[in-house]
PDB file of C-alpha atoms (C1' of nucleotides) in Angstrom:
ATOM      1  CA  MET A   1     -31.000  40.571  20.979  1.00  0.00           C
ATOM      2  CA  VAL A   2     -27.581  39.978  19.486  1.00  0.00           C
ATOM      3  CA  ILE A   3     -24.765  39.436  21.929  1.00  0.00           C
ATOM      4  CA  ALA A   4     -21.517  40.863  20.579  1.00  0.00           C
ATOM      5  CA  SER A   5     -19.777  41.831  23.691  1.00  0.00           C
ATOM      6  CA  ALA A   6     -19.748  41.223  27.415  1.00  0.00           C
ATOM      7  CA  ARG A   7     -21.735  44.541  27.914  1.00  0.00           C
ATOM      8  CA  ASP A   8     -24.418  43.519  25.598  1.00  0.00           C
ATOM      9  CA  LEU A   9     -24.828  40.264  27.814  1.00  0.00           C
ATOM     10  CA  GLY A  10     -24.907  42.391  30.813  1.00  0.00           C
ATOM     11  CA  LEU A  11     -27.594  44.742  29.493  1.00  0.00           C
ATOM     12  CA  ALA A  12     -29.576  41.870  28.224  1.00  0.00           C
ATOM     13  CA  VAL A  13     -29.600  40.147  31.539  1.00  0.00           C
ATOM     14  CA  ARG A  14     -30.439  43.387  33.407  1.00  0.00           C
ATOM     15  CA  GLN A  15     -33.196  44.162  30.932  1.00  0.00           C
ATOM     16  CA  ALA A  16     -34.721  40.587  31.231  1.00  0.00           C
ATOM     17  CA  ARG A  17     -34.505  40.722  35.104  1.00  0.00           C
ATOM     18  CA  GLN A  18     -36.219  44.118  35.450  1.00  0.00           C
ATOM     19  CA  ASP A  19     -38.725  43.090  32.968  1.00  0.00           C
ATOM     20  CA  ARG A  20     -39.643  40.464  35.330  1.00  0.00           C
ATOM     21  CA  GLY A  21     -39.538  42.527  38.264  1.00  0.00           C
ATOM     22  CA  ARG A  22     -36.880  40.618  40.003  1.00  0.00           C
ATOM     23  CA  THR A  23     -33.996  41.977  42.272  1.00  0.00           C
ATOM     24  CA  GLN A  24     -30.357  41.049  41.845  1.00  0.00           C
ATOM     25  CA  SER A  25     -30.697  38.967  45.154  1.00  0.00           C
ATOM     26  CA  GLU A  26     -33.654  37.061  43.917  1.00  0.00           C
ATOM     27  CA  VAL A  27     -31.812  36.256  40.528  1.00  0.00           C
ATOM     28  CA  ALA A  28     -28.646  35.511  42.186  1.00  0.00           C
ATOM     29  CA  ALA A  29     -30.288  32.906  44.596  1.00  0.00           C
ATOM     30  CA  ALA A  30     -32.242  31.422  41.631  1.00  0.00           C
ATOM     31  CA  ALA A  31     -28.922  31.010  39.474  1.00  0.00           C
ATOM     32  CA  ARG A  32     -26.905  29.862  42.611  1.00  0.00           C
ATOM     33  CA  VAL A  33     -24.413  32.780  41.940  1.00  0.00           C
ATOM     34  CA  SER A  34     -23.502  35.693  44.296  1.00  0.00           C
ATOM     35  CA  ARG A  35     -25.064  38.902  44.035  1.00  0.00           C
ATOM     36  CA  ARG A  36     -21.558  40.451  43.935  1.00  0.00           C
ATOM     37  CA  TRP A  37     -20.801  38.431  40.691  1.00  0.00           C
ATOM     38  CA  LEU A  38     -24.238  39.246  39.179  1.00  0.00           C
ATOM     39  CA  SER A  39     -23.745  42.900  39.657  1.00  0.00           C
ATOM     40  CA  ASP A  40     -20.412  42.746  37.962  1.00  0.00           C
ATOM     41  CA  LEU A  41     -22.013  40.548  35.234  1.00  0.00           C
ATOM     42  CA  GLU A  42     -24.760  43.112  34.472  1.00  0.00           C
ATOM     43  CA  ALA A  43     -21.871  45.685  34.361  1.00  0.00           C
ATOM     44  CA  GLY A  44     -20.286  43.891  31.395  1.00  0.00           C
ATOM     45  CA  LYS A  45     -17.560  41.771  33.142  1.00  0.00           C
ATOM     46  CA  PRO A  46     -15.912  39.756  30.174  1.00  0.00           C
ATOM     47  CA  SER A  47     -14.205  37.214  32.517  1.00  0.00           C
ATOM     48  CA  ALA A  48     -17.478  35.691  33.840  1.00  0.00           C
ATOM     49  CA  GLU A  49     -17.646  31.856  33.579  1.00  0.00           C
ATOM     50  CA  PHE A  50     -19.847  30.519  31.022  1.00  0.00           C
ATOM     51  CA  GLY A  51     -21.449  28.000  33.158  1.00  0.00           C
ATOM     52  CA  LEU A  52     -22.639  30.577  35.653  1.00  0.00           C
ATOM     53  CA  ILE A  53     -23.847  32.761  32.861  1.00  0.00           C
ATOM     54  CA  LEU A  54     -25.919  30.071  31.578  1.00  0.00           C
ATOM     55  CA  ARG A  55     -27.608  29.490  34.819  1.00  0.00           C
ATOM     56  CA  THR A  56     -28.177  33.164  35.127  1.00  0.00           C
ATOM     57  CA  LEU A  57     -29.818  33.445  31.625  1.00  0.00           C
ATOM     58  CA  ASP A  58     -32.126  30.689  32.833  1.00  0.00           C
ATOM     59  CA  ALA A  59     -33.041  32.410  36.027  1.00  0.00           C
ATOM     60  CA  VAL A  60     -34.096  35.559  34.137  1.00  0.00           C
ATOM     61  CA  GLY A  61     -35.828  33.708  31.348  1.00  0.00           C
ATOM     62  CA  LEU A  62     -33.491  34.003  28.428  1.00  0.00           C
ATOM     63  CA  GLY A  63     -32.196  31.418  25.946  1.00  0.00           C
ATOM     64  CA  LEU A  64     -29.026  31.495  23.901  1.00  0.00           C
ATOM     65  CA  ASP A  65     -28.659  30.770  20.125  1.00  0.00           C
ATOM     66  CA  ALA A  66     -25.722  30.577  17.956  1.00  0.00           C
ATOM     67  CA  PHE A  67     -26.057  31.409  14.247  1.00  0.00           C
ATOM     68  CA  PRO A  68     -23.577  31.402  11.373  1.00  0.00           C
ATOM     69  CA  VAL A  69     -22.186  34.683  10.244  1.00  0.00           C
ATOM     70  CA  GLU A  70     -21.244  35.220   6.594  1.00  0.00           C
ATOM     71  CA  PRO A  71     -17.420  35.206   6.664  1.00  0.00           C
ATOM     72  CA  ALA A  72     -17.167  37.630   3.550  1.00  0.00           C
ATOM     73  CA  PRO A  73     -15.831  35.192   0.832  1.00  0.00           C
ATOM     74  CA  GLU A  74     -12.542  36.503  -0.030  1.00  0.00           C
ATOM     75  CA  GLY A  75     -12.192  39.552  -1.967  1.00  0.00           C
ATOM     76  CA  LEU A  76     -15.439  40.720  -0.875  1.00  0.00           C
ATOM     77  CA  ASP A  77     -15.292  43.794   1.336  1.00  0.00           C
ATOM     78  CA  LEU A  78     -18.134  44.072   4.019  1.00  0.00           C
ATOM     79  CA  ASP A  79     -18.878  47.606   2.904  1.00  0.00           C
ATOM     80  CA  THR A  80     -19.849  46.395  -0.588  1.00  0.00           C
ATOM     81  CA  LEU A  81     -22.558  44.374   0.834  1.00  0.00           C
ATOM     82  CA  PHE A  82     -24.129  47.674   1.740  1.00  0.00           C
ATOM     83  CA  GLU A  83     -23.093  49.666  -1.320  1.00  0.00           C
ATOM     84  CA  ASP A  84     -24.315  52.976   0.130  1.00  0.00           C
ATOM     85  CA  GLY A  85     -21.968  52.411   3.218  1.00  0.00           C
ATOM     86  CA  ARG A  86     -22.769  51.863   6.564  1.00  0.00           C
ATOM     87  CA  GLY A  87     -22.664  55.344   8.116  1.00  0.00           C
TER      88      GLY A  87
ATOM     89  CA  MET B   1     -28.444  26.270  17.199  1.00  0.00           C
ATOM     90  CA  VAL B   2     -29.879  26.650  20.690  1.00  0.00           C
ATOM     91  CA  ILE B   3     -26.974  26.772  23.382  1.00  0.00           C
ATOM     92  CA  ALA B   4     -28.359  25.291  26.483  1.00  0.00           C
ATOM     93  CA  SER B   5     -25.021  23.865  28.060  1.00  0.00           C
ATOM     94  CA  ALA B   6     -21.387  24.139  27.775  1.00  0.00           C
ATOM     95  CA  ARG B   7     -21.385  20.996  25.744  1.00  0.00           C
ATOM     96  CA  ASP B   8     -23.700  22.546  23.222  1.00  0.00           C
ATOM     97  CA  LEU B   9     -21.382  25.551  22.987  1.00  0.00           C
ATOM     98  CA  GLY B  10     -18.354  23.229  22.237  1.00  0.00           C
ATOM     99  CA  LEU B  11     -20.264  21.264  19.579  1.00  0.00           C
ATOM    100  CA  ALA B  12     -21.255  24.426  17.919  1.00  0.00           C
ATOM    101  CA  VAL B  13     -17.749  25.773  17.885  1.00  0.00           C
ATOM    102  CA  ARG B  14     -16.242  22.593  16.564  1.00  0.00           C
ATOM    103  CA  GLN B  15     -18.970  22.260  13.989  1.00  0.00           C
ATOM    104  CA  ALA B  16     -18.332  25.788  12.679  1.00  0.00           C
ATOM    105  CA  ARG B  17     -14.727  25.324  12.765  1.00  0.00           C
ATOM    106  CA  GLN B  18     -14.683  22.063  10.739  1.00  0.00           C
ATOM    107  CA  ASP B  19     -17.274  23.376   8.396  1.00  0.00           C
ATOM    108  CA  ARG B  20     -14.786  26.064   7.529  1.00  0.00           C
ATOM    109  CA  GLY B  21     -12.005  23.569   7.324  1.00  0.00           C
ATOM    110  CA  ARG B  22      -9.874  25.286   9.962  1.00  0.00           C
ATOM    111  CA  THR B  23      -7.497  23.668  12.592  1.00  0.00           C
ATOM    112  CA  GLN B  24      -7.571  24.294  16.237  1.00  0.00           C
ATOM    113  CA  SER B  25      -4.328  25.924  16.018  1.00  0.00           C
ATOM    114  CA  GLU B  26      -5.615  28.438  13.261  1.00  0.00           C
ATOM    115  CA  VAL B  27      -8.812  29.341  15.081  1.00  0.00           C
ATOM    116  CA  ALA B  28      -6.869  29.583  18.388  1.00  0.00           C
ATOM    117  CA  ALA B  29      -4.465  32.064  16.930  1.00  0.00           C
ATOM    118  CA  ALA B  30      -7.142  34.062  15.265  1.00  0.00           C
ATOM    119  CA  ALA B  31      -9.014  34.278  18.519  1.00  0.00           C
ATOM    120  CA  ARG B  32      -6.060  34.926  20.486  1.00  0.00           C
ATOM    121  CA  VAL B  33      -6.428  31.979  22.781  1.00  0.00           C
ATOM    122  CA  SER B  34      -4.359  28.947  23.427  1.00  0.00           C
ATOM    123  CA  ARG B  35      -4.923  25.728  21.563  1.00  0.00           C
ATOM    124  CA  ARG B  36      -5.046  23.977  24.906  1.00  0.00           C
ATOM    125  CA  TRP B  37      -7.903  26.118  26.027  1.00  0.00           C
ATOM    126  CA  LEU B  38      -9.938  25.743  22.628  1.00  0.00           C
ATOM    127  CA  SER B  39      -9.377  21.899  22.959  1.00  0.00           C
ATOM    128  CA  ASP B  40     -11.089  22.145  26.312  1.00  0.00           C
ATOM    129  CA  LEU B  41     -13.757  24.438  25.027  1.00  0.00           C
ATOM    130  CA  GLU B  42     -14.914  22.100  22.335  1.00  0.00           C
ATOM    131  CA  ALA B  43     -14.896  19.341  24.811  1.00  0.00           C
ATOM    132  CA  GLY B  44     -17.588  21.363  26.712  1.00  0.00           C
ATOM    133  CA  LYS B  45     -15.642  23.232  29.303  1.00  0.00           C
ATOM    134  CA  PRO B  46     -18.224  25.091  31.521  1.00  0.00           C
ATOM    135  CA  SER B  47     -15.862  27.456  33.203  1.00  0.00           C
ATOM    136  CA  ALA B  48     -14.514  29.130  30.199  1.00  0.00           C
ATOM    137  CA  GLU B  49     -14.426  32.798  30.348  1.00  0.00           C
ATOM    138  CA  PHE B  50     -17.054  34.695  28.228  1.00  0.00           C
ATOM    139  CA  GLY B  51     -14.779  37.088  26.659  1.00  0.00           C
ATOM    140  CA  LEU B  52     -12.624  34.287  25.105  1.00  0.00           C
ATOM    141  CA  ILE B  53     -15.619  32.683  24.010  1.00  0.00           C
ATOM    142  CA  LEU B  54     -16.869  35.684  22.296  1.00  0.00           C
ATOM    143  CA  ARG B  55     -13.429  35.909  20.496  1.00  0.00           C
ATOM    144  CA  THR B  56     -13.597  32.277  19.462  1.00  0.00           C
ATOM    145  CA  LEU B  57     -17.136  32.407  18.039  1.00  0.00           C
ATOM    146  CA  ASP B  58     -15.975  35.383  16.060  1.00  0.00           C
ATOM    147  CA  ALA B  59     -13.145  33.460  14.798  1.00  0.00           C
ATOM    148  CA  VAL B  60     -15.286  30.556  13.514  1.00  0.00           C
ATOM    149  CA  GLY B  61     -17.985  32.668  12.180  1.00  0.00           C
ATOM    150  CA  LEU B  62     -20.724  32.413  14.693  1.00  0.00           C
ATOM    151  CA  GLY B  63     -22.739  34.934  16.406  1.00  0.00           C
ATOM    152  CA  LEU B  64     -24.698  34.800  19.485  1.00  0.00           C
ATOM    153  CA  ASP B  65     -28.389  35.717  20.161  1.00  0.00           C
ATOM    154  CA  ALA B  66     -30.308  36.032  23.351  1.00  0.00           C
ATOM    155  CA  PHE B  67     -34.002  35.524  23.233  1.00  0.00           C
ATOM    156  CA  PRO B  68     -36.721  35.484  25.901  1.00  0.00           C
ATOM    157  CA  VAL B  69     -38.027  32.102  27.024  1.00  0.00           C
ATOM    158  CA  GLU B  70     -41.574  31.608  28.310  1.00  0.00           C
ATOM    159  CA  PRO B  71     -41.667  30.545  31.886  1.00  0.00           C
ATOM    160  CA  ALA B  72     -43.858  27.669  30.816  1.00  0.00           C
ATOM    161  CA  PRO B  73     -46.776  27.789  33.254  1.00  0.00           C
ATOM    162  CA  GLU B  74     -47.250  24.066  34.400  1.00  0.00           C
ATOM    163  CA  GLY B  75     -49.123  21.847  32.223  1.00  0.00           C
ATOM    164  CA  LEU B  76     -48.639  23.869  29.115  1.00  0.00           C
ATOM    165  CA  ASP B  77     -47.610  21.956  26.115  1.00  0.00           C
ATOM    166  CA  LEU B  78     -45.080  23.645  23.993  1.00  0.00           C
ATOM    167  CA  ASP B  79     -46.870  22.547  20.821  1.00  0.00           C
ATOM    168  CA  THR B  80     -49.796  24.671  21.703  1.00  0.00           C
ATOM    169  CA  LEU B  81     -47.693  27.723  21.593  1.00  0.00           C
ATOM    170  CA  PHE B  82     -47.310  27.333  17.946  1.00  0.00           C
ATOM    171  CA  GLU B  83     -50.617  25.948  16.937  1.00  0.00           C
ATOM    172  CA  ASP B  84     -52.503  29.016  17.244  1.00  0.00           C
ATOM    173  CA  GLY B  85     -49.439  31.290  17.117  1.00  0.00           C
ATOM    174  CA  ARG B  86     -48.552  33.217  20.183  1.00  0.00           C
ATOM    175  CA  GLY B  87     -47.586  36.256  18.272  1.00  0.00           C
TER     176      GLY B  87
ATOM    177  C1'  DC C   1     -36.516  63.293  59.471  1.00  0.00           C
ATOM    178  C1'  DG C   2     -35.853  58.115  59.929  1.00  0.00           C
ATOM    179  C1'  DT C   3     -36.671  53.464  57.891  1.00  0.00           C
ATOM    180  C1'  DG C   4     -36.294  49.845  54.494  1.00  0.00           C
ATOM    181  C1'  DG C   5     -35.066  48.182  50.184  1.00  0.00           C
ATOM    182  C1'  DT C   6     -31.910  47.959  46.219  1.00  0.00           C
ATOM    183  C1'  DG C   7     -27.592  48.122  43.874  1.00  0.00           C
ATOM    184  C1'  DG C   8     -22.410  49.329  43.440  1.00  0.00           C
ATOM    185  C1'  DT C   9     -17.851  48.345  45.222  1.00  0.00           C
ATOM    186  C1'  DG C  10     -13.200  47.480  48.239  1.00  0.00           C
ATOM    187  C1'  DC C  11     -11.103  43.704  50.582  1.00  0.00           C
ATOM    188  C1'  DA C  12      -9.054  39.086  51.600  1.00  0.00           C
ATOM    189  C1'  DC C  13      -9.334  34.540  50.727  1.00  0.00           C
ATOM    190  C1'  DG C  14      -9.224  29.874  48.655  1.00  0.00           C
ATOM    191  C1'  DA C  15     -10.110  27.732  44.379  1.00  0.00           C
ATOM    192  C1'  DA C  16      -9.699  27.350  39.543  1.00  0.00           C
ATOM    193  C1'  DC C  17      -8.382  29.555  35.416  1.00  0.00           C
ATOM    194  C1'  DG C  18      -5.474  30.072  30.923  1.00  0.00           C
ATOM    195  C1'  DT C  19      -0.900  29.312  29.151  1.00  0.00           C
ATOM    196  C1'  DG C  20       3.029  26.758  27.259  1.00  0.00           C
ATOM    197  C1'  DC C  21       5.233  22.569  26.962  1.00  0.00           C
ATOM    198  C1'  DA C  22       5.887  17.763  26.108  1.00  0.00           C
ATOM    199  C1'  DC C  23       4.082  13.595  24.592  1.00  0.00           C
ATOM    200  C1'  DA C  24       0.653  10.118  22.983  1.00  0.00           C
ATOM    201  C1'  DT C  25      -2.681   8.741  19.615  1.00  0.00           C
ATOM    202  C1'  DT C  26      -4.931   8.747  15.374  1.00  0.00           C
ATOM    203  C1'  DC C  27      -5.441   9.424  10.620  1.00  0.00           C
ATOM    204  C1'  DA C  28      -4.085  10.078   5.472  1.00  0.00           C
ATOM    205  C1'  DC C  29      -0.635   9.683   2.323  1.00  0.00           C
ATOM    206  C1'  DT C  30       3.510   7.717   0.339  1.00  0.00           C
TER     207       DT C  30
ATOM    208  C1'  DA D   1       6.743   1.259   7.735  1.00  0.00           C
ATOM    209  C1'  DG D   2       7.747   6.034   7.616  1.00  0.00           C
ATOM    210  C1'  DT D   3       6.273  10.693   7.754  1.00  0.00           C
ATOM    211  C1'  DG D   4       3.694  14.750   9.054  1.00  0.00           C
ATOM    212  C1'  DA D   5      -0.537  17.072  10.546  1.00  0.00           C
ATOM    213  C1'  DA D   6      -4.216  17.445  14.005  1.00  0.00           C
ATOM    214  C1'  DT D   7      -6.013  16.636  18.390  1.00  0.00           C
ATOM    215  C1'  DG D   8      -6.192  15.263  23.423  1.00  0.00           C
ATOM    216  C1'  DT D   9      -4.231  15.656  27.862  1.00  0.00           C
ATOM    217  C1'  DG D  10      -1.112  15.785  32.191  1.00  0.00           C
ATOM    218  C1'  DC D  11       1.776  19.167  34.548  1.00  0.00           C
ATOM    219  C1'  DA D  12       3.590  23.501  36.794  1.00  0.00           C
ATOM    220  C1'  DC D  13       3.198  28.161  36.849  1.00  0.00           C
ATOM    221  C1'  DG D  14       1.477  32.867  37.610  1.00  0.00           C
ATOM    222  C1'  DT D  15      -2.823  35.166  37.431  1.00  0.00           C
ATOM    223  C1'  DT D  16      -7.482  35.954  38.230  1.00  0.00           C
ATOM    224  C1'  DC D  17     -11.917  34.313  39.509  1.00  0.00           C
ATOM    225  C1'  DG D  18     -16.263  33.979  42.551  1.00  0.00           C
ATOM    226  C1'  DT D  19     -17.478  34.466  47.180  1.00  0.00           C
ATOM    227  C1'  DG D  20     -18.784  36.683  51.583  1.00  0.00           C
ATOM    228  C1'  DC D  21     -18.835  40.609  54.106  1.00  0.00           C
ATOM    229  C1'  DA D  22     -19.167  45.248  54.987  1.00  0.00           C
ATOM    230  C1'  DC D  23     -20.190  49.850  53.867  1.00  0.00           C
ATOM    231  C1'  DC D  24     -21.782  53.272  50.861  1.00  0.00           C
ATOM    232  C1'  DA D  25     -25.248  56.116  47.990  1.00  0.00           C
ATOM    233  C1'  DC D  26     -29.787  56.479  46.263  1.00  0.00           C
ATOM    234  C1'  DC D  27     -34.742  56.414  46.393  1.00  0.00           C
ATOM    235  C1'  DA D  28     -39.614  55.945  47.947  1.00  0.00           C
ATOM    236  C1'  DC D  29     -42.535  56.180  51.896  1.00  0.00           C
ATOM    237  C1'  DG D  30     -44.700  57.849  56.047  1.00  0.00           C
TER     238       DG D  30
END
DNA sequence: CGTGGTGGTGCACGAACGTGCACATTCACT
DNA sequence: AGTGAATGTGCACGTTCGTGCACCACCACG
């Protein structure tokens, strides 16, 4: 799943957690974060610390990958990549 | 590139930035973060806020992806996962 | 109905953040 | 040597984090 926002991250974490049938308390303990914080994270908290996020992802069985995104070489409009528009 | 630590993230950001021939000041301005913070991020700061990280990744042309990780039942060799193909 | 489990949230607290500035270092070029 | 750009880093400041606790609503179960 592509993570483009804090909300995306929250949803991914919640999804993974529920897929594994784990409660917030269990995951929070495994990741060594507070349940209070985990609840906020799943709600899409953008100010969460990256270190805690990494531990949490690990606790719910998710890995993170960074991939290059085409920067639209100058003069090229993104829309032209999909000539029929992007609805 | 797989991001398993704050250091990995820092390296990925720096790599992407340099690949595009951009300075810290330029990227910091584009991501609306301080150069001070970006310098720390590239050095592997684990306490960086996720929201700022997302803006920075965007500024250097990187996307983020979350993928499920097998819990690795003990005694399982990773290679066997690919030899017969898990799916 | 009462009980237990789960998740959301307001509060106060200490700790750490991100920022801006200033300065040092390193490097390329002249 | 001199110049300028790029980067690292110490400091002080105001802001915000993450935590722990308490309490709430919701839901399934008997």
